[in-house]
């Protein structure tokens, strides 16, 4: 938008000769490629080539020492027919994504709406709520989490005093996954900050007009805030979902590095690490990486497709 | 006199909101307070006692933590983390700003498709390139060095920051560059003398985020570093994951405090850049 507002002097078609017009253009193009060269090298050597190699390896048996041997689709068929732990990791990851992401976004939205109208202290709360998003990815916090949700930890004691004896979430299948999900919810600050920025861009006149028409707060939220915020909501949903699929550190810490108890926190990435770097099945791990890539691509595509029916872009109103 | 009740009534929801926010904040900050308190607890109180505050301020956890793990001192671990993080910051600021300038301001063939590809790599799961990258670094003899953590940053692989800087650069007035061009600056001098200084807020955001992410990173370090002398703080903490005997709890949390300290300090010093940077990444554009 900013770009269109600024006239581009380059587009003036002054009657200079063809030759004179062309040379500086090519020079500038050359400069662009110089600026771009680190990125081009990185994209080629550290992204595109590895993707191709990873795809190739996914059809092989490879242990890093002997040359890879072609096995066709065996890794893929093995994944879905002979590997119950893999299916378990898929289910765990899906369950975690479905629990953690909506809870996190709902909390982020609720807090953002609460902060929006605040006159004093907004900046303080915004920063304070955001802090866990930076700390939460660390091993330190993951270890704190394990201690808090352990047998005899604060959460266990707190629930115990209410007469609910959990015996520690970390030690119980089902509950351990929930404790990892809560760590994700705890980091609601990042999407909240984005929500808040989005809320501030909604024109005040809309609310004024609505209240003149007699719309209550809830009605205003449903009819103005949510539709106007839907692009931001969509952005957060896609971003957080993609990130949640790749969660690793907290699962590693909570489960003692092995996905326990009873494989209940064996997340997909944890199992990928286990297959590739503990068991040295690089071919199998590559196949897992490709299934993850495809799964994320499908989920993103589905989100984009459904977004057409609920994401509202103000500047495309007339379409 | 007559307006007093009205003021009270108008303030009541606001006060309730503040109380609610403070309560949520209290719950959220509890784990951090607990961490600090526990790191000062004597061994017999770490889990046995329900009190948040220790009965005496025990510093032995910190002396144990300072001795480090497996013969590597805390200072060395800290230094290793710092080396990786600073290397990553230098790499990202340099390479991402170069790429961003090309995408934001220069014209070249394939700009549209390449930009789209760059955006797509933001969503690419790291695992899709992980194993071949490992093989490459293994072939180059760089496993168990810091290079696998630092080198990719010099090649602008963190597309998120390229995007962040592009967004910022697009907001800069073009007239300044035109003026520089009229004054005889080539694209490189224009970039270095005019655009880069103006982009400083985005560069600071990039630097701080890169530092924090590199400092927090666990997965990459877990894969590439295996010799205790090369361990980072994160990897040192990992050794506590398997052995969580009660006696190790105190030193573990003392070390955790050290691992969180730089992030907390960065956050306190630069919270404006961080929060604004996060806000801008999602909304503008």
XYZ file of C-alpha atoms in Angstrom:
604
model
C 0.000 0.000 0.000
C 2.810 2.401 0.911
C 4.532 1.547 -2.318
C 1.638 2.583 -4.507
C 1.355 5.905 -2.696
C 4.892 6.909 -3.594
C 5.374 7.792 -7.259
C 8.055 5.691 -8.836
C 10.424 7.973 -10.733
C 11.714 5.003 -12.653
C 8.428 4.686 -14.453
C 8.789 8.094 -16.121
C 9.295 7.324 -19.754
C 11.655 10.133 -20.646
C 12.709 9.912 -24.256
C 16.244 8.737 -23.609
C 17.876 6.407 -26.096
C 17.336 2.668 -25.804
C 20.990 1.939 -25.074
C 21.248 4.567 -22.359
C 18.072 3.393 -20.749
C 19.098 -0.221 -20.633
C 22.564 -0.078 -19.174
C 21.792 1.407 -15.767
C 18.873 -0.998 -15.457
C 21.077 -4.008 -15.894
C 23.594 -2.576 -13.445
C 20.872 -2.208 -10.893
C 19.760 -5.756 -11.536
C 23.326 -6.902 -10.972
C 23.419 -5.024 -7.673
C 20.197 -6.723 -6.611
C 21.745 -10.140 -7.111
C 24.790 -9.129 -5.074
C 22.501 -8.099 -2.214
C 20.593 -11.308 -2.626
C 23.576 -13.643 -2.930
C 23.770 -14.845 0.716
C 20.081 -15.633 0.659
C 20.270 -17.357 -2.741
C 23.174 -19.491 -1.542
C 21.327 -20.345 1.671
C 18.085 -21.141 -0.129
C 19.896 -23.396 -2.598
C 22.364 -25.182 -0.316
C 20.474 -25.220 2.979
C 16.850 -25.425 1.830
C 16.203 -26.649 -1.723
C 19.038 -29.154 -1.991
C 18.398 -30.636 1.475
C 14.711 -30.978 0.618
C 15.582 -32.930 -2.510
C 18.094 -35.076 -0.625
C 15.661 -35.662 2.198
C 13.039 -36.793 -0.305
C 15.548 -39.198 -1.859
C 16.672 -40.534 1.530
C 13.074 -41.180 2.506
C 13.067 -43.994 -0.074
C 16.231 -45.550 1.330
C 17.738 -47.295 4.300
C 20.502 -45.061 5.569
C 22.463 -45.144 8.806
C 24.913 -42.298 8.078
C 27.852 -44.700 7.629
C 27.031 -47.126 4.825
C 25.762 -45.713 1.545
C 21.962 -45.430 1.370
C 20.189 -48.425 -0.151
C 16.981 -47.955 -2.126
C 13.920 -49.534 -0.523
C 11.154 -47.810 -2.469
C 8.066 -46.998 -0.453
C 8.922 -49.341 2.401
C 9.596 -46.580 4.948
C 6.210 -45.073 4.220
C 4.274 -48.319 4.329
C 6.094 -49.334 7.484
C 5.107 -46.055 9.106
C 1.421 -46.656 8.731
C 1.180 -50.421 8.962
C 3.937 -51.735 11.216
C 4.762 -48.930 13.611
C 2.241 -48.465 16.425
C 4.549 -45.954 18.155
C 4.435 -43.737 15.092
C 0.643 -43.785 15.011
C 0.696 -43.005 18.692
C 2.949 -40.009 18.075
C 0.632 -38.776 15.323
C -2.389 -39.028 17.625
C -0.535 -37.340 20.500
C 0.541 -34.476 18.271
C -2.927 -33.990 16.791
C -4.526 -34.112 20.234
C -2.010 -31.593 21.532
C -2.537 -29.224 18.575
C -6.324 -29.424 18.904
C -6.214 -28.722 22.648
C -3.385 -26.210 22.920
C -3.894 -23.933 19.918
C -7.600 -23.036 20.390
C -7.130 -22.550 24.153
C -4.100 -20.368 23.585
C -5.801 -18.228 20.920
C -9.012 -17.870 22.945
C -7.063 -16.640 25.954
C -4.958 -14.348 23.770
C -8.076 -12.834 22.211
C -9.883 -12.436 25.540
C -6.937 -10.657 27.139
C -6.374 -8.491 24.066
C -10.019 -7.367 24.091
C -9.775 -6.653 27.823
C -6.608 -4.600 27.372
C -7.824 -2.726 24.311
C -10.070 -0.239 26.098
C -7.708 0.185 29.019
C -6.377 3.694 29.458
C -3.681 3.122 32.048
C -1.389 0.175 32.367
C -2.016 -1.230 28.900
C 1.646 -1.051 27.932
C 2.674 -2.686 31.174
C 0.246 -5.603 30.871
C 1.045 -6.051 27.212
C 4.738 -6.460 27.967
C 4.221 -8.534 31.102
C 1.869 -11.010 29.393
C 4.282 -11.235 26.487
C 7.300 -12.214 28.599
C 6.415 -15.941 28.884
C 6.399 -16.205 25.085
C 10.125 -15.514 25.112
C 10.957 -17.598 28.167
C 8.661 -20.532 27.462
C 10.738 -22.038 24.663
C 13.661 -22.584 27.008
C 14.727 -25.809 28.633
C 14.704 -24.002 31.996
C 10.970 -23.367 31.917
C 10.286 -26.873 30.621
C 12.112 -28.245 33.672
C 10.200 -25.903 35.973
C 7.013 -27.172 34.362
C 7.964 -30.762 35.024
C 8.618 -29.942 38.684
C 5.379 -27.978 39.094
C 3.268 -30.760 37.592
C 5.205 -33.584 39.201
C 4.053 -35.782 42.041
C 4.230 -33.459 45.065
C 4.642 -30.395 42.851
C 2.673 -27.191 43.319
C -0.177 -28.131 40.982
C -0.530 -31.544 42.589
C -0.557 -29.995 46.075
C -3.018 -27.325 45.074
C -5.445 -29.853 43.602
C -4.788 -32.146 46.566
C -5.935 -29.459 48.978
C -9.183 -29.342 46.998
C -9.538 -33.073 47.455
C -8.415 -34.000 43.950
C -5.417 -36.304 44.067
C -3.657 -36.520 40.741
C -0.404 -38.110 41.869
C 1.417 -35.751 39.522
C 0.363 -35.011 35.955
C 3.778 -35.810 34.562
C 3.546 -39.434 35.680
C 0.097 -40.143 34.299
C -0.698 -40.927 30.695
C -3.140 -38.375 29.347
C -2.377 -35.791 32.011
C 1.252 -35.411 30.937
C 0.128 -34.313 27.475
C -2.209 -31.774 29.060
C 0.642 -30.309 31.102
C 2.627 -29.734 27.889
C -0.463 -28.146 26.334
C -0.772 -25.804 29.314
C 2.824 -24.697 28.830
C 1.835 -23.682 25.295
C -1.261 -21.879 26.538
C 0.954 -20.067 29.062
C 2.731 -18.500 26.083
C -0.383 -16.726 24.806
C 1.431 -13.367 24.848
C 2.767 -13.471 21.292
C -0.614 -13.940 19.573
C -2.138 -11.519 22.085
C 0.239 -8.746 21.025
C -0.726 -9.357 17.392
C -4.439 -9.364 18.292
C -4.036 -6.112 20.185
C -2.344 -4.426 17.243
C -5.185 -5.657 15.025
C -7.861 -4.422 17.426
C -6.349 -0.964 17.400
C -6.832 -0.742 13.649
C -10.583 -1.229 13.797
C -12.204 2.174 13.182
C -13.942 3.545 16.278
C -16.846 4.828 14.144
C -18.049 1.264 13.643
C -18.569 0.841 17.370
C -20.157 4.274 17.676
C -22.600 3.506 14.883
C -23.398 0.129 16.436
C -24.102 1.551 19.869
C -26.357 4.194 18.292
C -28.221 1.289 16.721
C -28.549 -0.191 20.198
C -26.098 -3.051 19.883
C -24.795 -4.373 23.205
C -21.191 -5.246 23.927
C -21.518 -8.909 23.063
C -23.335 -8.071 19.851
C -20.607 -5.557 18.961
C -17.946 -8.190 19.601
C -19.674 -10.711 17.334
C -20.655 -8.295 14.561
C -17.710 -5.905 14.489
C -14.678 -7.125 16.421
C -14.620 -10.724 15.196
C -15.158 -10.014 11.470
C -12.745 -7.073 11.470
C -10.175 -9.126 13.345
C -10.613 -12.278 11.287
C -7.502 -11.763 9.096
C -5.375 -11.421 12.236
C -7.131 -14.376 13.829
C -6.387 -16.387 10.723
C -2.728 -15.321 10.724
C -2.356 -16.371 14.373
C -4.184 -19.638 13.772
C -1.915 -20.648 10.885
C 1.270 -19.565 12.654
C 0.494 -21.204 15.996
C -0.749 -24.410 14.371
C 2.424 -24.790 12.327
C 4.518 -24.154 15.400
C 2.512 -26.561 17.530
C 3.099 -29.388 15.080
C 6.816 -29.027 15.712
C 6.838 -28.823 19.507
C 9.869 -30.563 20.957
C 11.645 -29.090 23.986
C 8.822 -29.289 26.566
C 7.897 -32.812 25.511
C 11.541 -33.814 25.789
C 11.827 -32.366 29.290
C 8.474 -33.519 30.645
C 8.899 -37.043 29.352
C 12.534 -37.493 30.339
C 13.518 -37.464 26.673
C 11.639 -40.637 25.793
C 8.031 -39.616 25.381
C 6.761 -41.349 28.520
C 4.737 -42.211 30.517
C 3.489 -45.019 28.252
C 4.358 -42.966 25.141
C 1.709 -40.413 26.108
C 4.002 -37.446 25.327
C 5.730 -39.079 22.401
C 5.267 -36.182 20.016
C 5.957 -36.603 16.328
C 9.205 -34.608 16.405
C 10.389 -36.502 19.475
C 9.877 -39.790 17.673
C 11.568 -38.388 14.559
C 14.591 -37.484 16.680
C 14.502 -40.928 18.260
C 14.398 -42.737 14.897
C 16.980 -40.550 13.180
C 19.520 -39.660 15.805
C 19.151 -42.320 18.491
C 18.375 -45.354 16.332
C 20.290 -44.056 13.249
C 17.425 -44.773 10.860
C 18.015 -41.660 8.767
C 15.929 -42.937 5.851
C 12.953 -43.605 8.076
C 13.340 -40.242 9.813
C 13.473 -38.538 6.402
C 10.210 -40.217 5.445
C 8.752 -38.976 8.737
C 9.976 -35.450 7.949
C 8.214 -35.576 4.585
C 4.997 -36.825 6.106
C 5.212 -33.916 8.571
C 5.847 -31.467 5.751
C 2.897 -32.793 3.768
C 0.661 -32.847 6.853
C 1.494 -29.212 7.636
C 0.953 -28.264 3.995
C -2.451 -29.998 3.975
C -3.546 -28.430 7.260
C -2.430 -24.992 6.062
C -4.222 -25.478 2.743
C -7.407 -26.558 4.533
C -7.182 -23.527 6.820
C -6.737 -21.261 3.801
C -9.681 -22.873 2.033
C -12.064 -22.613 4.966
C -10.821 -19.085 5.619
C -12.694 -17.908 2.526
C -15.934 -18.354 4.382
C -14.955 -16.634 7.619
C -12.050 -14.279 6.991
C -13.239 -10.823 6.074
C -10.956 -8.415 4.250
C -12.237 -4.875 4.543
C -10.622 -3.697 1.317
C -12.212 -6.467 -0.740
C -15.725 -5.597 0.317
C -16.958 -4.952 -3.188
C -15.811 -8.257 -4.604
C -20.742 15.968 45.504
C -23.341 14.732 43.144
C -20.867 13.463 40.567
C -18.904 11.355 43.032
C -21.093 8.213 42.820
C -21.129 8.442 39.055
C -17.321 8.491 38.988
C -17.208 5.503 41.318
C -19.663 3.627 39.142
C -17.705 4.425 35.994
C -14.474 3.334 37.629
C -15.799 0.096 39.038
C -15.502 -2.045 35.875
C -12.088 -0.570 35.222
C -10.868 -1.492 38.689
C -12.345 -4.973 38.315
C -10.468 -5.294 35.023
C -7.201 -4.309 36.652
C -7.748 -6.788 39.454
C -8.495 -9.550 36.944
C -5.398 -8.682 34.915
C -3.199 -8.650 38.000
C -4.560 -12.023 39.081
C -3.829 -13.564 35.686
C -0.382 -11.987 35.805
C 0.244 -13.423 39.263
C -0.608 -16.934 38.080
C 1.564 -16.468 34.998
C 4.574 -15.205 36.879
C 4.287 -17.842 39.598
C 6.519 -20.391 37.770
C 9.284 -17.785 37.535
C 9.017 -16.834 41.184
C 8.951 -20.498 42.100
C 12.099 -21.103 40.045
C 14.034 -18.331 41.769
C 12.784 -19.318 45.235
C 13.560 -22.998 44.699
C 17.059 -22.261 43.466
C 17.778 -20.824 46.946
C 16.246 -23.707 48.884
C 18.388 -26.173 50.846
C 18.231 -29.722 49.470
C 15.809 -31.048 52.083
C 13.269 -28.304 51.372
C 13.237 -28.420 47.584
C 10.256 -30.716 47.309
C 9.303 -31.478 50.882
C 8.240 -27.980 51.827
C 5.131 -26.302 50.529
C 6.344 -22.819 51.447
C 7.361 -20.722 48.477
C 10.167 -18.988 50.339
C 13.098 -21.014 51.670
C 13.685 -21.141 55.441
C 17.212 -19.883 54.878
C 18.848 -18.444 51.801
C 20.905 -21.390 50.629
C 23.610 -20.444 48.153
C 25.124 -23.926 47.902
C 22.974 -24.666 44.846
C 24.731 -21.836 43.065
C 28.198 -22.947 44.092
C 27.358 -26.448 42.875
C 25.991 -25.017 39.626
C 29.076 -22.813 39.179
C 31.245 -25.927 39.273
C 29.248 -26.971 36.201
C 28.639 -30.481 34.928
C 30.950 -33.218 33.750
C 34.016 -31.098 34.466
C 32.815 -28.110 32.440
C 32.395 -24.943 34.455
C 29.296 -22.781 34.346
C 31.396 -19.973 32.906
C 32.444 -22.152 29.983
C 28.843 -23.253 29.358
C 27.722 -19.638 29.479
C 30.512 -18.644 27.103
C 29.553 -21.370 24.631
C 25.921 -20.231 24.613
C 27.074 -16.642 24.202
C 29.399 -17.456 21.291
C 26.637 -19.220 19.379
C 24.078 -16.505 20.079
C 26.338 -13.610 19.116
C 27.451 -15.407 15.952
C 23.804 -15.966 15.053
C 22.964 -12.307 15.669
C 25.798 -11.044 13.445
C 24.826 -13.472 10.700
C 21.124 -12.694 10.757
C 21.447 -8.910 10.907
C 23.925 -8.861 8.040
C 22.419 -11.395 5.659
C 18.734 -10.698 6.339
C 19.089 -6.940 5.861
C 20.918 -7.469 2.552
C 18.230 -9.798 1.231
C 15.467 -7.585 2.585
C 16.833 -4.530 0.766
C 16.838 -6.410 -2.519
C 13.262 -7.610 -1.999
C 11.945 -4.302 -0.699
C 13.655 -1.825 -3.002
C 15.494 -3.303 -5.962
C 14.140 -4.667 -9.186
C 15.308 -7.932 -10.609
C 13.944 -10.722 -12.674
C 12.062 -13.387 -10.703
C 11.512 -11.041 -7.797
C 7.868 -12.052 -7.359
C 8.404 -15.827 -7.381
C 11.521 -15.600 -5.217
C 9.720 -13.436 -2.689
C 6.869 -15.929 -2.571
C 9.379 -18.731 -2.078
C 11.037 -16.794 0.734
C 7.690 -16.345 2.470
C 6.915 -20.043 2.011
C 10.131 -21.033 3.776
C 8.838 -19.307 6.911
C 6.281 -22.085 7.114
C 8.685 -24.877 6.184
C 9.222 -27.219 9.124
C 12.874 -27.377 10.084
C 12.706 -31.174 10.031
C 12.298 -31.307 6.253
C 15.898 -30.117 5.810
C 17.331 -31.351 9.083
C 18.855 -34.671 8.108
C 20.552 -33.615 4.840
C 21.872 -30.529 6.623
C 23.269 -32.816 9.268
C 24.901 -34.951 6.591
C 26.421 -31.872 4.949
C 27.830 -30.535 8.217
C 29.040 -34.027 9.044
C 30.874 -34.232 5.691
C 32.413 -30.823 6.335
C 33.667 -32.031 9.702
C 31.558 -29.421 11.474
C 29.611 -31.716 13.770
C 30.529 -30.950 17.370
C 31.474 -27.382 16.438
C 29.381 -24.212 16.655
C 29.283 -23.759 12.864
C 25.983 -25.605 12.220
C 24.290 -23.130 14.569
C 25.999 -20.022 13.152
C 26.765 -20.572 9.474
C 23.127 -20.859 8.264
C 22.425 -17.448 9.832
C 24.973 -15.831 7.511
C 22.945 -17.215 4.600
C 19.650 -15.606 5.634
C 17.910 -18.900 6.365
C 15.659 -17.238 8.974
C 13.161 -15.934 6.426
C 10.985 -14.537 9.194
C 13.523 -11.753 9.747
C 13.929 -11.057 6.026
C 10.171 -10.572 5.959
C 10.220 -8.386 9.086
C 12.899 -6.095 7.633
C 11.173 -5.982 4.215
C 7.993 -4.822 5.948
C 9.905 -2.087 7.712
C 11.874 -0.941 4.663
C 8.714 -0.621 2.601
C 7.526 2.001 5.048
C 10.574 4.212 4.529
C 10.149 7.243 2.259
C 11.601 6.587 -1.159
C 12.593 10.214 -1.618
C 15.655 9.725 0.580
C 17.016 7.049 -1.702
C 16.251 9.128 -4.751
C 18.124 12.019 -3.164
C 21.078 9.759 -2.426
C 21.049 8.593 -6.028
C 21.074 12.167 -7.306
C 24.015 12.848 -4.986
C 25.828 10.075 -6.813
C 25.432 7.175 -4.403
C 25.379 3.707 -5.924
C 23.051 1.045 -4.552
C 25.626 -0.133 -2.016
C 26.332 3.306 -0.560
C 22.634 4.120 -0.554
C 22.023 0.918 1.369
C 24.846 1.396 3.863
C 24.533 5.144 4.436
C 20.839 5.853 4.006
C 18.656 2.777 4.297
C 20.479 0.763 6.951
C 20.592 3.539 9.577
C 16.873 4.163 9.073
C 16.142 0.463 9.453
C 17.766 0.360 12.877
C 14.572 -0.414 14.840
C 13.896 -3.494 12.685
C 17.541 -4.534 12.949
C 17.470 -4.246 16.733
C 14.304 -6.362 16.812
C 15.997 -8.926 14.578
C 19.114 -8.941 16.741
C 17.262 -9.425 20.015
C 14.921 -12.111 18.702
C 17.813 -13.942 17.085
C 19.783 -13.817 20.309
C 16.905 -15.141 22.382
C 15.983 -17.891 19.917
C 19.593 -18.995 19.542
C 20.087 -18.885 23.298
C 16.919 -20.934 23.905
C 17.499 -23.336 21.046
C 17.627 -26.927 22.132
C 16.965 -29.234 19.201
C 19.846 -28.092 16.958
C 22.340 -28.073 19.797
C 21.159 -31.494 20.925
C 21.904 -32.910 17.496
C 25.199 -31.198 16.719
C 27.028 -30.915 20.050
C 28.001 -33.998 22.006
C 31.312 -33.275 23.712
C 30.795 -31.738 27.197
C 33.407 -29.042 26.459
C 31.148 -27.786 23.649
C 27.974 -27.915 25.721
C 25.782 -24.862 26.017
C 23.724 -24.028 29.088
C 20.687 -25.612 27.448
C 22.536 -28.863 26.846
C 23.922 -28.839 30.375
C 20.338 -28.591 31.631
C 19.435 -31.508 29.390
C 21.691 -33.778 31.444
C 19.299 -33.167 34.341
C 16.384 -34.467 32.295
C 17.267 -38.112 32.853
C 18.603 -37.824 36.404
C 16.020 -35.916 38.341
C 17.012 -37.114 41.786
C 16.095 -34.686 44.527
C 19.704 -33.809 45.293
C 20.143 -32.528 41.738
C 17.029 -30.348 41.875
C 18.584 -27.318 43.591
C 21.648 -26.997 41.328
C 19.475 -27.704 38.298
C 17.254 -24.735 39.073
C 20.236 -22.536 39.959
C 21.589 -23.312 36.496
C 18.136 -22.645 35.021
C 18.228 -19.184 36.555
C 21.506 -18.519 34.736
C 20.013 -19.812 31.516
C 17.033 -17.459 31.801
C 18.922 -14.418 33.055
C 20.073 -13.005 29.677
C 16.566 -13.387 28.234
C 14.993 -11.617 31.183
C 17.571 -8.805 30.971
C 17.087 -8.447 27.213
C 13.371 -8.399 27.724
C 13.524 -5.714 30.406
C 15.877 -3.572 28.339
C 14.237 -3.937 24.932
C 10.623 -4.867 25.615
C 9.373 -2.061 23.373
C 11.279 -3.352 20.342
C 10.190 -6.916 21.043
C 6.517 -6.175 21.504
C 6.381 -3.765 18.546
C 8.365 -6.190 16.403
C 5.915 -8.976 17.203
C 2.932 -6.714 16.582
C 4.275 -5.529 13.224
C 5.047 -9.022 11.998
C 1.394 -9.898 11.911
C -0.577 -6.823 11.088
C 1.133 -4.597 8.604
C 1.379 -5.592 4.993
